[in-house]
Structures are given as C-alpha cells and as structure tokens.
XYZ file of C-alpha atoms in Angstrom:
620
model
C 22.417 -16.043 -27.173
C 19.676 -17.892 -25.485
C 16.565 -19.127 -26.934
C 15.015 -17.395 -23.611
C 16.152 -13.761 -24.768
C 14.974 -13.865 -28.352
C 11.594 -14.906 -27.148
C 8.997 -12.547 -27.653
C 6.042 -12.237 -25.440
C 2.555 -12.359 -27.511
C 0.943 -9.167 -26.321
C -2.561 -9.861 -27.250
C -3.797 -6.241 -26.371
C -1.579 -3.435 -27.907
C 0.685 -3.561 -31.032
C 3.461 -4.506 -29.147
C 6.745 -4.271 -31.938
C 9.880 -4.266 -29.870
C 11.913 -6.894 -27.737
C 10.902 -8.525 -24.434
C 12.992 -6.779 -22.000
C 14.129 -9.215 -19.558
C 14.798 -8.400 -15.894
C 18.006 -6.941 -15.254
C 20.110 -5.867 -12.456
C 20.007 -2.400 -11.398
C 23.423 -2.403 -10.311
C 26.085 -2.097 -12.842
C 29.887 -2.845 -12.876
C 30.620 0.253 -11.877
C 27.530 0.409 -9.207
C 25.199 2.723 -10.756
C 21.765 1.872 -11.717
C 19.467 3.478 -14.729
C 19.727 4.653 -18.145
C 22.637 6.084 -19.974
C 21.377 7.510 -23.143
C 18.992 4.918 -23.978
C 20.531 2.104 -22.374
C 20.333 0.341 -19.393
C 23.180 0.652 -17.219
C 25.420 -2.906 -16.237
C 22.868 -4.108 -19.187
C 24.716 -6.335 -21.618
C 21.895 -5.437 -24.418
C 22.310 -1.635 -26.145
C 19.480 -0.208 -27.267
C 21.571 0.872 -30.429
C 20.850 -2.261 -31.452
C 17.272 -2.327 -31.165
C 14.788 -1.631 -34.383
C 10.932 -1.252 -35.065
C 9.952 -4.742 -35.651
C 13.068 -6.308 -34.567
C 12.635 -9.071 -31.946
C 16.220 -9.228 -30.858
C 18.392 -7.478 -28.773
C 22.672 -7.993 -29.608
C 25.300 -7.421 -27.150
C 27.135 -4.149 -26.301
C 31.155 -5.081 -26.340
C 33.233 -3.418 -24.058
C 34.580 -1.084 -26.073
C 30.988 0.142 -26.737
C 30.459 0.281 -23.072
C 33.349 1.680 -21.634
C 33.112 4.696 -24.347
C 29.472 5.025 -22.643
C 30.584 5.914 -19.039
C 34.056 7.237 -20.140
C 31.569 10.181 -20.808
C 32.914 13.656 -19.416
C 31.137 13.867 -15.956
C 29.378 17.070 -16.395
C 27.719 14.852 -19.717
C 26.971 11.835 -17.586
C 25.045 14.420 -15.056
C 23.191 15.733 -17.672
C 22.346 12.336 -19.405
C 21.295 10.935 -15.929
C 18.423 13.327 -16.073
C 16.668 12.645 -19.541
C 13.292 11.369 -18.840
C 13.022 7.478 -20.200
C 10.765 7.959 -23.328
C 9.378 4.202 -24.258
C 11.150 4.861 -27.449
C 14.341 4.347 -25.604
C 13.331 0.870 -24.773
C 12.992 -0.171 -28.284
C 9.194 0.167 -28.275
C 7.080 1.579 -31.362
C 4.576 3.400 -29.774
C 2.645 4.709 -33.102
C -0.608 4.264 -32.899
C -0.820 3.227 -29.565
C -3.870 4.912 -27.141
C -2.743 6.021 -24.170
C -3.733 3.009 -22.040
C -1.719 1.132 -24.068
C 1.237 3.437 -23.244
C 0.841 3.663 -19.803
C 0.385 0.119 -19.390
C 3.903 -0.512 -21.640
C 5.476 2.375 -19.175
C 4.671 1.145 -15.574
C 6.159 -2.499 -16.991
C 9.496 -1.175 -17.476
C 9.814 -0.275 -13.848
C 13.606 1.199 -13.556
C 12.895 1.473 -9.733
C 15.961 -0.044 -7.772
C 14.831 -4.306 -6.902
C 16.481 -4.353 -3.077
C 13.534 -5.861 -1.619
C 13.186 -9.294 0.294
C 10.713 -11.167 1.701
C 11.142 -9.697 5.526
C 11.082 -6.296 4.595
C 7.783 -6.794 2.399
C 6.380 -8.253 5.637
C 7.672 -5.345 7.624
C 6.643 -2.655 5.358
C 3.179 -3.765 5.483
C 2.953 -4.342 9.425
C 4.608 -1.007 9.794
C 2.558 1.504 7.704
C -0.661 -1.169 10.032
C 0.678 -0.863 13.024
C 0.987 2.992 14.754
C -1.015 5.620 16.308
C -4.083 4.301 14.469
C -3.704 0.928 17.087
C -1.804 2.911 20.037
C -3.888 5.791 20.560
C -6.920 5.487 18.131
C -8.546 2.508 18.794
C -9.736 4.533 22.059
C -11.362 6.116 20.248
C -13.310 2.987 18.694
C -13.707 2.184 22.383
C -15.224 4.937 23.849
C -17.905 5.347 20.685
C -18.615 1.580 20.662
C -17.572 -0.766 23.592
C -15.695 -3.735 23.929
C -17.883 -5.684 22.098
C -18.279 -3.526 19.697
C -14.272 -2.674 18.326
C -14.214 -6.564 18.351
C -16.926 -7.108 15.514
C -15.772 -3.906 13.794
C -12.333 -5.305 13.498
C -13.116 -8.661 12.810
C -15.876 -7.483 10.051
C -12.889 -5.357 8.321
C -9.793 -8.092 8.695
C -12.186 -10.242 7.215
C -13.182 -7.740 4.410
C -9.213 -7.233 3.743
C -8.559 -10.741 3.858
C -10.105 -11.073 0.616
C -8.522 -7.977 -0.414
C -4.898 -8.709 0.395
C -5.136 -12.038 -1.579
C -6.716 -10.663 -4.479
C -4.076 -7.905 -4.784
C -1.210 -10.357 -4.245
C -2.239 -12.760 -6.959
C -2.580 -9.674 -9.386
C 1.060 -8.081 -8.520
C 2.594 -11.356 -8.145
C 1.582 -11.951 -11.979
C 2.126 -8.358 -12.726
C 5.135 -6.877 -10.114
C 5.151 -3.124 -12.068
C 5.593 0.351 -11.088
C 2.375 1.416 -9.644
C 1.128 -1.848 -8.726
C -2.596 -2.121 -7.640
C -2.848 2.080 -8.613
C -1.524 0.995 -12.240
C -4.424 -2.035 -12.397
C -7.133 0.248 -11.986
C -6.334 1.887 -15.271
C -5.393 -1.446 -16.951
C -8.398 -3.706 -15.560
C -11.185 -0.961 -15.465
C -10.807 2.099 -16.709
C -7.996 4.871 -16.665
C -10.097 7.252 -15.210
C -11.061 4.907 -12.488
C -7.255 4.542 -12.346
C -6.179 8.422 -12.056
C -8.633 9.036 -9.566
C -8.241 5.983 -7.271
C -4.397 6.906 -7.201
C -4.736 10.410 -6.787
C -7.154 9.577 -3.596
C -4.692 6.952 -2.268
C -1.766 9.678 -2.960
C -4.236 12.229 -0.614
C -4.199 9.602 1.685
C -0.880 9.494 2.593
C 0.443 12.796 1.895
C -2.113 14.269 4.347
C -1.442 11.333 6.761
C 2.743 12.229 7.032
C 2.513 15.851 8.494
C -0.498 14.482 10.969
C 2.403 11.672 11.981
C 4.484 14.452 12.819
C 2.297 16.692 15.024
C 1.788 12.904 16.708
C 5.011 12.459 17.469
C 5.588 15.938 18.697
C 2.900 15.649 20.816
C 3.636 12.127 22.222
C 7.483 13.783 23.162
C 6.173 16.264 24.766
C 4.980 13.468 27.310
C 8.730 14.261 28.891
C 9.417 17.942 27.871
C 6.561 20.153 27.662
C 9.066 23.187 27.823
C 10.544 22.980 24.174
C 8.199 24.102 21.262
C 6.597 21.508 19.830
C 7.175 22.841 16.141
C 11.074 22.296 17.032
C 10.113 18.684 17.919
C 8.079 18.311 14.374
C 11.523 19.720 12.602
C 13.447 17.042 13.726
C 11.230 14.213 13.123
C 10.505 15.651 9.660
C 14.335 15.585 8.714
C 14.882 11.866 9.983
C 11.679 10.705 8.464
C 12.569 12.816 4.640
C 16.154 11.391 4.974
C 15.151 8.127 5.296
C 13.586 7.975 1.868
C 16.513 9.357 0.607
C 18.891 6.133 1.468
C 17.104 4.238 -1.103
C 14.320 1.690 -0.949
C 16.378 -0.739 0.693
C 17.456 1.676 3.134
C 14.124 2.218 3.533
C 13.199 -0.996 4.062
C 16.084 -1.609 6.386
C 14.663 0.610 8.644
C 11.086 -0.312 8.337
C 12.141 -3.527 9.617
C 13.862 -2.391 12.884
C 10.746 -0.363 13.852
C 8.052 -3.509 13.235
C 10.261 -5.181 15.167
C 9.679 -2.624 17.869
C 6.109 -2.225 17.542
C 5.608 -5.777 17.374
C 7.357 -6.516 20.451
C 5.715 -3.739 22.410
C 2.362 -5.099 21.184
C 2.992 -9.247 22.444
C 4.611 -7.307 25.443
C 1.398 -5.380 26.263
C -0.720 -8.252 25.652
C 1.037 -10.498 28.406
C 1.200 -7.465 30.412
C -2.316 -7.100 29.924
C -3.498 -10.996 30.726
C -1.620 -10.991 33.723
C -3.440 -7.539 34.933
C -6.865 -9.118 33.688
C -6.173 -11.993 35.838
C -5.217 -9.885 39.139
C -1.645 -9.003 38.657
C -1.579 -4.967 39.713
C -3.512 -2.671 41.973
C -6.776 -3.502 40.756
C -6.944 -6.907 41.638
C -8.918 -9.187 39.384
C -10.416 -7.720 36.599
C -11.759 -10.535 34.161
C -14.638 -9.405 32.025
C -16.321 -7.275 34.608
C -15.632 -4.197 32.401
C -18.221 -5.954 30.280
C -20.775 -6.515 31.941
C -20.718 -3.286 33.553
C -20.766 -0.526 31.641
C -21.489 -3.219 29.198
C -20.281 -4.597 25.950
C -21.851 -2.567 23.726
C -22.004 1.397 23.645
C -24.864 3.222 21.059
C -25.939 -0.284 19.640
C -25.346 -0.995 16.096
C -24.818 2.717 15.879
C -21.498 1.904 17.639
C -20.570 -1.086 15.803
C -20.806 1.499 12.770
C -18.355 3.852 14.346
C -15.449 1.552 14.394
C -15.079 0.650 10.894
C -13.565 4.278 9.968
C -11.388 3.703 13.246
C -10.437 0.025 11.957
C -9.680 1.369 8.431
C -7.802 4.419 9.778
C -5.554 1.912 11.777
C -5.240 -0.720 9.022
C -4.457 0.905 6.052
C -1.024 0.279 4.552
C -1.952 -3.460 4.268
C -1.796 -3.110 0.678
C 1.862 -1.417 0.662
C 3.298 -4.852 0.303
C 1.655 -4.902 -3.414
C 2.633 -0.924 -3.791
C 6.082 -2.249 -3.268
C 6.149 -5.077 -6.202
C 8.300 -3.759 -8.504
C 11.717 -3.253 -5.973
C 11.042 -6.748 -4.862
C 13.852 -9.342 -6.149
C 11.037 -12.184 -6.328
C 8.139 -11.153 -6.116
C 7.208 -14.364 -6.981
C 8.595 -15.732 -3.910
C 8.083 -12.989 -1.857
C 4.701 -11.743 -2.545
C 2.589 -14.478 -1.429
C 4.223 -15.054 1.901
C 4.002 -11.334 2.871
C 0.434 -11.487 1.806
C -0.399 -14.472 4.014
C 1.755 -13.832 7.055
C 1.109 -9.987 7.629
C -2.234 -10.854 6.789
C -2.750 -13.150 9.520
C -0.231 -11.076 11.944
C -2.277 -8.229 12.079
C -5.183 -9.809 12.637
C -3.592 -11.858 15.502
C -2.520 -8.421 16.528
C -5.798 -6.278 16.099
C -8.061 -8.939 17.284
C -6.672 -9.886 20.859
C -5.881 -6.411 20.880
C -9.353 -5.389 21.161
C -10.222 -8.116 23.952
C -7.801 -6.878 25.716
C -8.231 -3.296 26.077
C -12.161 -4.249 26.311
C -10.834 -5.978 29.608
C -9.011 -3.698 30.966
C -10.557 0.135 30.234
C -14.338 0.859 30.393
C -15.207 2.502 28.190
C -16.739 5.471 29.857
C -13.182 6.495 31.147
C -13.191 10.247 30.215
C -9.326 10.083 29.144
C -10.274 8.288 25.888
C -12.380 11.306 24.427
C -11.046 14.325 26.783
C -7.350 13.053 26.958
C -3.864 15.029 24.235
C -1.551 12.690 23.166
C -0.816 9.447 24.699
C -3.107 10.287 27.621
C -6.238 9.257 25.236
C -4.116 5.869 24.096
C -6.236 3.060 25.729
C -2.866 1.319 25.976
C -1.172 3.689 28.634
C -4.387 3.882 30.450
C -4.491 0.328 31.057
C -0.577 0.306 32.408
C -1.486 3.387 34.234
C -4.676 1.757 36.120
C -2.373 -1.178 36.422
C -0.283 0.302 38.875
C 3.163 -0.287 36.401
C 5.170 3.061 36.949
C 7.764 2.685 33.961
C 5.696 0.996 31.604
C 4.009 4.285 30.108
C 7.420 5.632 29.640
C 8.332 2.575 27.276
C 5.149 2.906 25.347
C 5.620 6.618 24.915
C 9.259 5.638 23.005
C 7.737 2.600 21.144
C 4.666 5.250 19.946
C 7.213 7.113 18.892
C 8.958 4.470 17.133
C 5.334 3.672 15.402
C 4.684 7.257 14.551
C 8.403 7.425 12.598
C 7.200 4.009 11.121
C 4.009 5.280 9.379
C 5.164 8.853 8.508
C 8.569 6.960 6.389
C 5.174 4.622 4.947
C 3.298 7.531 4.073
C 6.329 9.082 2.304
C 7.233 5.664 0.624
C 3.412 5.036 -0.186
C 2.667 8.782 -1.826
C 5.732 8.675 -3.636
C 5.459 5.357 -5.620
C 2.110 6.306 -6.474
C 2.829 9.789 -7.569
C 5.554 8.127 -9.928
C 3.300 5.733 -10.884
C 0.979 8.216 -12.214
C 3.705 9.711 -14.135
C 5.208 6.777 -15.722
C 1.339 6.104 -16.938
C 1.472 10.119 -18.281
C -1.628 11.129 -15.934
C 0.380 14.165 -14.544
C 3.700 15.689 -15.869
C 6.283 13.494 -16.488
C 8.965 15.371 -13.911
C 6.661 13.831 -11.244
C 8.152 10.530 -12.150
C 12.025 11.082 -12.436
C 13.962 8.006 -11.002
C 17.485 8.729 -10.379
C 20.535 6.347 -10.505
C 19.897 4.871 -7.262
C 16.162 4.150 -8.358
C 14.565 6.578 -6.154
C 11.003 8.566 -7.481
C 13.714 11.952 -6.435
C 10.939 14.539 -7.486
C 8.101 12.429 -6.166
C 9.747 11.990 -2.723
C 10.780 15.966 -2.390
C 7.210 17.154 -3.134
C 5.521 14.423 -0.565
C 8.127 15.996 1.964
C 7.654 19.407 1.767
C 3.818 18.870 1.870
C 4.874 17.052 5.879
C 5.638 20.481 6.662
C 2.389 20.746 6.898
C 3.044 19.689 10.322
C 4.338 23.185 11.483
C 0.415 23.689 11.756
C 1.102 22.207 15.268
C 1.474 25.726 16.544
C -2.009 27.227 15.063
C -4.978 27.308 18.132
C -6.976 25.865 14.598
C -4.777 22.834 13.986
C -6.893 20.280 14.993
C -10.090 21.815 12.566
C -7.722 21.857 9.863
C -6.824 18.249 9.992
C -10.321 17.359 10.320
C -11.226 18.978 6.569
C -8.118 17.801 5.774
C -8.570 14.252 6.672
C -12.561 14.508 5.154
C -10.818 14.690 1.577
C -9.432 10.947 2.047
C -12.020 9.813 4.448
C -13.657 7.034 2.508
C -10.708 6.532 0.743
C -9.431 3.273 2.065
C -12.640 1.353 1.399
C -13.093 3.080 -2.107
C -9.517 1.470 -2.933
C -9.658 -2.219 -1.057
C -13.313 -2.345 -3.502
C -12.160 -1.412 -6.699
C -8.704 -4.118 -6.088
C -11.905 -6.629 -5.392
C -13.336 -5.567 -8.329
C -9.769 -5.289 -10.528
C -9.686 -9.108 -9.721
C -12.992 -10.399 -10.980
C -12.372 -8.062 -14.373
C -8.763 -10.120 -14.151
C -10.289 -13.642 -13.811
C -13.122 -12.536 -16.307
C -10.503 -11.514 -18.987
C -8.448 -14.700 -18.919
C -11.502 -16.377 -19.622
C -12.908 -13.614 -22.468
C -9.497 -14.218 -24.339
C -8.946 -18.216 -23.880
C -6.666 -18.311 -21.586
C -5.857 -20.614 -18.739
C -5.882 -20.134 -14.979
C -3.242 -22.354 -15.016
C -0.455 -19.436 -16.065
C -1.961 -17.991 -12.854
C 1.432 -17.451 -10.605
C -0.276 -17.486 -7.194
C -4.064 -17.939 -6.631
C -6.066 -16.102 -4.433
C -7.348 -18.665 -2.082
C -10.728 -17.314 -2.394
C -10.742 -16.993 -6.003
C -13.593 -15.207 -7.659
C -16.370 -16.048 -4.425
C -13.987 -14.441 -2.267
C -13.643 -11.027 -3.968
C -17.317 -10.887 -4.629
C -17.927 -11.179 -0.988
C -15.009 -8.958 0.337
C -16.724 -6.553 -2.012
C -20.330 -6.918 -0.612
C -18.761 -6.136 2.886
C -17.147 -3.282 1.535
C -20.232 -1.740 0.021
C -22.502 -2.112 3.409
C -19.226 -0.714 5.436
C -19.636 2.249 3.315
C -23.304 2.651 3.197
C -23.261 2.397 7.350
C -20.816 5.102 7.291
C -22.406 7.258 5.083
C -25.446 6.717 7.782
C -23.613 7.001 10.786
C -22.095 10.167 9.168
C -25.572 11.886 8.470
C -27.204 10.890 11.678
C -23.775 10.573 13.984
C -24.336 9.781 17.710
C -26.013 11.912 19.926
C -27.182 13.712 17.588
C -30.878 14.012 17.502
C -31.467 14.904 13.262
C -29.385 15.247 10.635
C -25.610 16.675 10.948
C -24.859 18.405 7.485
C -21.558 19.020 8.994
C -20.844 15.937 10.292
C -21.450 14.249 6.580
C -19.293 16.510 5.068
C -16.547 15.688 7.711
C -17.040 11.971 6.856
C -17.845 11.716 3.564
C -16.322 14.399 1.538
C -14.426 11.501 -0.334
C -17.347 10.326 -1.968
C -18.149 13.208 -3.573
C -14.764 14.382 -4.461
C -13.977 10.939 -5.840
C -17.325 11.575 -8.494
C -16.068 14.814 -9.354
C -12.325 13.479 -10.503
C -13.820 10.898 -12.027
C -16.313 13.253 -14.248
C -13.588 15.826 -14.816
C -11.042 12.830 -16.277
C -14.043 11.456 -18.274
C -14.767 14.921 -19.946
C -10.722 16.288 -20.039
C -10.439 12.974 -22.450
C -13.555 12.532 -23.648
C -14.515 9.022 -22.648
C -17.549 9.089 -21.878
C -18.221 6.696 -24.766
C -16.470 3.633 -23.245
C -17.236 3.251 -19.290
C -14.577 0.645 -18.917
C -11.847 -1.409 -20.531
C -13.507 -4.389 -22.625
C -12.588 -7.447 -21.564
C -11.068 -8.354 -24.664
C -9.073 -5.414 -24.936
C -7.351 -6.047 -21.397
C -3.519 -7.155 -21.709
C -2.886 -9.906 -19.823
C 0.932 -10.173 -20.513
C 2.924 -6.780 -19.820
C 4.457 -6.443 -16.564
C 5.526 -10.361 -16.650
C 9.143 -10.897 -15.580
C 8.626 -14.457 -16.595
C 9.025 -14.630 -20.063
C 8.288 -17.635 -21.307
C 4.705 -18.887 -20.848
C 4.767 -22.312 -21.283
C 7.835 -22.798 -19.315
C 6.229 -20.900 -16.560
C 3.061 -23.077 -16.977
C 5.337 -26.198 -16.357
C 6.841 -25.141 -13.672
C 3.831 -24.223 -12.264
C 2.273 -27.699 -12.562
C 5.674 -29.029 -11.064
C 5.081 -26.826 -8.188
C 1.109 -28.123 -7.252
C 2.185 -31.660 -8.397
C 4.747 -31.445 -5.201
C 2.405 -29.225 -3.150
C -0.407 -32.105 -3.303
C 2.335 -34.849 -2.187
C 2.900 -33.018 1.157
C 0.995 -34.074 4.606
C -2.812 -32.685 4.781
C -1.156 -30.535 7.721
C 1.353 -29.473 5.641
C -1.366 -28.813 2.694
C -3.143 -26.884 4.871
C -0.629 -24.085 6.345
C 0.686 -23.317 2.723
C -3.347 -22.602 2.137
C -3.466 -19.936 4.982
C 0.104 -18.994 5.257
C-alpha cells in the first residue's frame, strides 16, 4: 500500500482519530455508487477494517466483497437506505461539538462526482441567464433609464466579481457538500451558517414555482385557449424529472439550454446594432432614446432601483461553488468556471443594457403595463424593429431560459437542503443520497413546493408572490457579503495558526483588498435599498408597505439568527475563533507538502509564460 494512503491529514481543529479517506469513485464494478453497510461501494478499503485510533485502512478481498453485494436483494434495498452515521467512516466522534461534526460530515460528500469543467460554466450562466435578463430588466428600465440599468449592473458585476473569486478559492481548497452554505458555519459561526442556508434554500424554492407560472404565461403567447395551470403541469414534470437523471444528467441538460440562451442573447445583440444603426422600420436610432426621454429616470433614486433587478437576474453565479463536491477536479475546474462565467455574464449583462437603452425608451407603457413577454424589453425592441418572426424565436428561447432556472432552482435548494442535513441543522432524512448520488428526499420536497405554481389560476397570484418573494428579498446580497466576509476569516485563520498562503490551491486575484471592497459595495447596495424601499418612487412619505415588500429578509434573517443562538445557547461565543477554525477537512489533496510543491511547480511555469499570456490566466 502506498505511502499516500497511510498518510494522515493533521487536523489542527477537532480530535480527528480515524483515516484520511481518499477520493474514490462513485461508480463501482458493478455500477452502483454509495454505502453498503458501512462501506463504500467499488471501494477497495472496508470499513471492517477500520479502528478508533487506527490510521490505516487494509484491503477488502474479493471474497469479502462479493459476499457484500451477493446480499439477498430485498437486504441490499434495505441497506441502501441506512443513513451514513460518521461512525461508518471510521471516525470517533466522542467528544466532538457539533461544528466539529458537521464540518467532518459535509467532507465526506457521497454525492455522485459527474461534473466537468463545461457544465460548471453552464450551470452558472444558466441559473444567470432567464426571465430575470429577458423580461425583468424592463423593469430596471422603466424605473431607472438607460443610464441608469448600466451603472446598476456594472456597480453589482463588479461587487460579484470579488465575490465569485473569493468563493472559488475557498471551494477549490475545500470542494464539500454544501459548499459556500457549509463555510458559513465553519468560518463564522453555525448559526450564521443555518440561517444563511435556510435563506438561500427560500430563495430558490420560492423562485421554481414563479419559473413555472413564467413559462405558462410566456406559452400562452401562441395558445391562450388551454388553461394555463395545464401548461404549469407539464413544465413542472420535465423540470422534477430532470433532477431525477442524476447530476450529470442534470448538467447535461443545463448545458444544451446555455447554449440556447447564449446564442439568442449574441443573436439579439447583432440584431440589435444593426437596428440601432438603421436596419428596420425605424430608421436610425443611435442614442436618441437618450437624450430624449433621457438617460436617467428618478435620479439616483433610479440608479437605486436596479440593484434588486440586477441581483434578481444574477443570482445563481455562485451555483458553480454550490456544485463543488460532484465536480471530478475541482481543482481544475473551479477556477476556470469562476473566471469565464464571470466575465461572460458581464459581457452579456453589460452590452445588454446599452442595447436595450438604445433601442426602447423608457417611457414605453409595455414595460410596466405589459403580461408576459409583452413587458420583455427584448421583444419590444424586435417588435418596434419591424422583424415579424423574431418575437416568436424569443418566446421559445424564454422558454428555454425559464426551464433553465426552474431545473437551477431545484438543483440549488436541494444541495443546500442536504447540506444542512449532512451538518445535522434539520433532520437527517432531509439529506438521504441514494445510489446514484442524488439528495432523493431533498429533491422531492423542493418539487412538490413548485406546485406552488398551480397558484397561476388564483385572481391573487401575483400578491402572493410578492409576500412570497419579500421573505428572500435581500437575500442575495446577505449571502454574496457573508462569502466576502467567510474569506477574510479564511485568510485571517491561516495566518492565526502559522500557516502558509502558499498551500493556497487557487488565489483570489483580489486577495484580502478585494473582498473588503466587494463587501463595502455590498453594504451601501443594501442600505440604498432599504431607502429606496421606505421612501420608493413616487411616493411622497414613507411606504410601510412598500418596506415590508422589500425588506422582509432583513428582519427575518435577525430573527433565525436569534432563535438558533437561543435553541443552542450560544450566545456566549459570537463566532468561530480563529484558532479554532479547521483549515484541513474537505481537502481531496492529501498530502500537504506534496501539494505545496506542486503548487510552486505550477507559478514557477506560470511566471515563464509571455506577459500576454501572464495576463489572461490573471482574468480568465
């Protein structure tokens, strides 16, 4: 046996007595992934073998084996769903706290690792790109101007840009179940941790029946005759199914779609130039849209309103990171995906905005008054353009996006939902993985709350979804500041224990200056909301109503927070010390120094590259 497998990781934080696990294949010689009573499937290690104290795992022989899935069937069915105790894994977990536990359970991940590089970068441009861009950044339009939707994007992509790298340098080193929802408890503070995820779970489980009623509203474009619940049904089927193929199946999918979406948005934006520049009935167009009605609509008042549009339509940047643990490499993987969708969205986003600002005033009345696609700033533009088919082929492709970010908001609520289970927050059932490393529990309760989405046929609907979205309002920036601030208590730690940057696997570009300003933005995006929201536009005082509408995260967040605190009784330690933080669990590398090494090797090379060359690995 290798010198590599009887290593032992020090684990500096928590009384860590068992074996290193090392990464293994989910899929075993007889293709079936998981745990059969104790051990891991395909796994050539038994956990027969494995003692309190003892740092070495021996091999299962065949006989051994075989006798393990020669099982009767109806015992292997039964086996198959035992819950994975951390006993089972070899681990002593006496006198362990709970953060200790839950940071030793989301390590060993048993989710299915299918993932690759392109489907990282499509899972994250897919739960980005949808009605959010296609129909809602009207919205941003009408409330602010051209001008206006370009500064409030530009002042959130630039926000997230110090996001995105922060989280990717913390679940490239640390590629568990949970991800970025799993560092809250670990950097911070588990409450911080349990209520973060359980706002970021609201988030998408409210968001996947409101992707339904969008897509059986945007159908209804061609058949108005057919009840729109009937539409919802069938799109709530395909979407649930999906999830039920698997995460590469998933992902597989995912990937088709961006493809869609991404071609229908460099499609509209030639479209777009060439109307701009004369091409259609309007003639010439150029920027005369802003000069008259102007570039800016309600002043900074309207600069304000498009953050919550720009962080409605940009969320599901940080899926990439959610995703960690069924990546092959994250290593590999992870830092592209970060750069590239990164910079594709902005790409995306920001010419976006000119765009539209060139072609649709922003007085036209369809942007507030219009249902469905009628309000999309998008089919407005084709429409005023004179191009007859064209609003037909964005109707399918906002249909494509709408399928794309309800299968994200399934994916997205039901990793984090298992993540809080595996971290034993809520009842363990919550986090069953089956065989084929799907969260099977987590994934059937995030689908029955989409139907939800029969609401479409209640004269109410649309006051329901409003309260409903005012729970996870906030949410977004809540989460992208606390990863800023998960970073700096990251960097902080390596230094409060000793330790090197240089077992860092991939570096934020902006390092420590970069999260502390990403966070600064964050903070005065929220305080501007929480103003716009009490004094909203047109109003002449203060709109308790309004607030509530807006805001209802904040206090709802406080009040999860304060009810974990007292539940536990932790109101004694307001945060993890930073000596107490464990920097090592969650590593597939298992070897530091070796790591370190090959590390070095890779900057040593990096620096011997062209200054061009130097300079696009920096960015992308």
């Amino acid at each position: 046996m290798s010198s590599e497998k009887e290593n032992v990781m020090d684990m500096k934080s928590i009384n860590y007595r068992g074996p290193a696990i090392e990464e293994v294949d989910s899929i075993s010689p007889t293709n079936n992934a998981g745990l059969i009573d104790g051990s891991f499937s395909g796994s050539p290690y038994s956990s027969d073998s494995r003692s309190s104290g003892s740092s070495t795992i021996e091999p299962v022989s065949d006989s051994t084996y075989h006798a393990k899935i020669g099982k009767p069937i109806y015992k292997r069915i039964v086996d198959s769903f035992k819950p994975m105790d951390l006993e089972d894994l070899g681990i002593d977990t006496e006198g362990m706290t709970q953060l200790e536990k839950s940071v030793i359970a989301t390590s060993q991940s048993r989710l299915v690792r299918d993932l690759k590089t392109y489907h990282l970068i499509a899972i994250s441009l897919g739960g980005s790109i949808g009605t959010g861009l296609f129909v809602g950044s009207g919205n941003a339009l009408a409330y602010g101007g051209p001008a206006s939707m370009v500064i409030g994007y530009f002042i959130v992509c630039c926000a997230l840009l110090t996001v995105i790298n922060a989280l990717g340098e913390l679940s490239v080193q640390f590629p568990i179940n949970g991800s970025f929802n799993t560092f809250f408890s670990r950097f911070i503070d588990p409450s911080w941790g349990f209520t973060l995820a359980i706002m970021y779970y609201l988030s998408w489980a409210i968001s996947y029946p409101s992707e339904l009623i969008a897509a059986a509203m945007t159908i209804q474009y061609w058949n108005t005759s057919i009840n729109s619940a009937v539409w919802v049904a069938i799109v709530w089927v395909v979407v649930s199914s999906i999830n039920f193929f698997g995460v590469k199946g998933y992902g597989d999918v995912e990937f088709v779609l961006t493809i869609i979406k991404v071609v229908a948005v460099v499609g509209f934006l030639i479209v777009g130039i060439c109307i701009t520049c004369g091409v259609g009935d309007q003639g010439y167009i150029g920027g005369k849209y802003w000069h008259d009605p102007g570039a800016f609509n309600h002043g900074f008042k309207g600069v304000c309103s498009v953050f919550i549009s720009a962080a409605f339509s940009m969320g599901g940047l940080e899926l990439c990171a959610l995703a960690a643990a069924e990546t092959k490499n994250p290593r590999k993987a992870l830092p592209k995906a970060v750069k590239q969708t990164f910079w594709r969205l902005t790409i995306f986003y920001f010419l976006t905005s000119i765009v539209i600002g060139c072609l649709v005033p922003y007085t036209n009345p369809n942007l507030l008054d219009g249902s469905g696609i009628a309000a999309s700033p998008f089919v407005i533009a084709i429409n005023a353009g004179g191009i007859k088919v064209l609003p037909h082929i964005m109707n399918a492709v906002i249909i494509a996006a709408v399928i794309s970010v309800g299968n994200s908001s399934v994916f997205g609520a039901s990793r984090t939902l298992a993540a809080l289970a595996a971290q034993g927050m809520i009842p363990k059932i919550f986090g069953y993985i089956d065989r084929k490393g799907r969260p099977l529990v987590a994934i059937v309760i995030t689908s029955l709350i989409g139907l939800l989405g029969f609401l479409v046929v209640n004269k109410n609907e649309e006051a329901v979804f409003t309260w409903f979205f005012a729970v996870c309002s906030l949410a977004s920036f809540f989460i992208w500041s606390m990863i800023n601030v998960t970073h700096l208590r990251w960097r902080w730690a390596l230094d409060a224990q000793g330790r090197s940057k240089d077992e860092i696997i991939f570096r934020s570009p902006f390092g420590v200056v970069g999260s502390f300003a990403g966070l600064a933005v964050l903070i005065f995006i929220i305080a501007t909301e929480i103003w716009v929201s009490l004094y909203p536009i047109g109003s002449t005082g203060a709109s308790v109503e309004t607030f509530w509408q807006d805001c209802l995260s904040l206090p709802l967040l406080l009040a999860i927070w304060a009810a974990h605190k007292t539940y536990y009784r932790t109101w004694n330690r307001l945060w993890v010390k930073l000596e107490d933080i464990d920097l090592d669990s969650g590593r597939r590398e298992i070897s530091l120094e070796d790591l370190k090494q090959e590390l070095a090797d890779e900057r040593e090379a990096l620096h011997s590259k062209p200054f061009y060359y130097r300079v696009y690995h920096f960015f992308c």
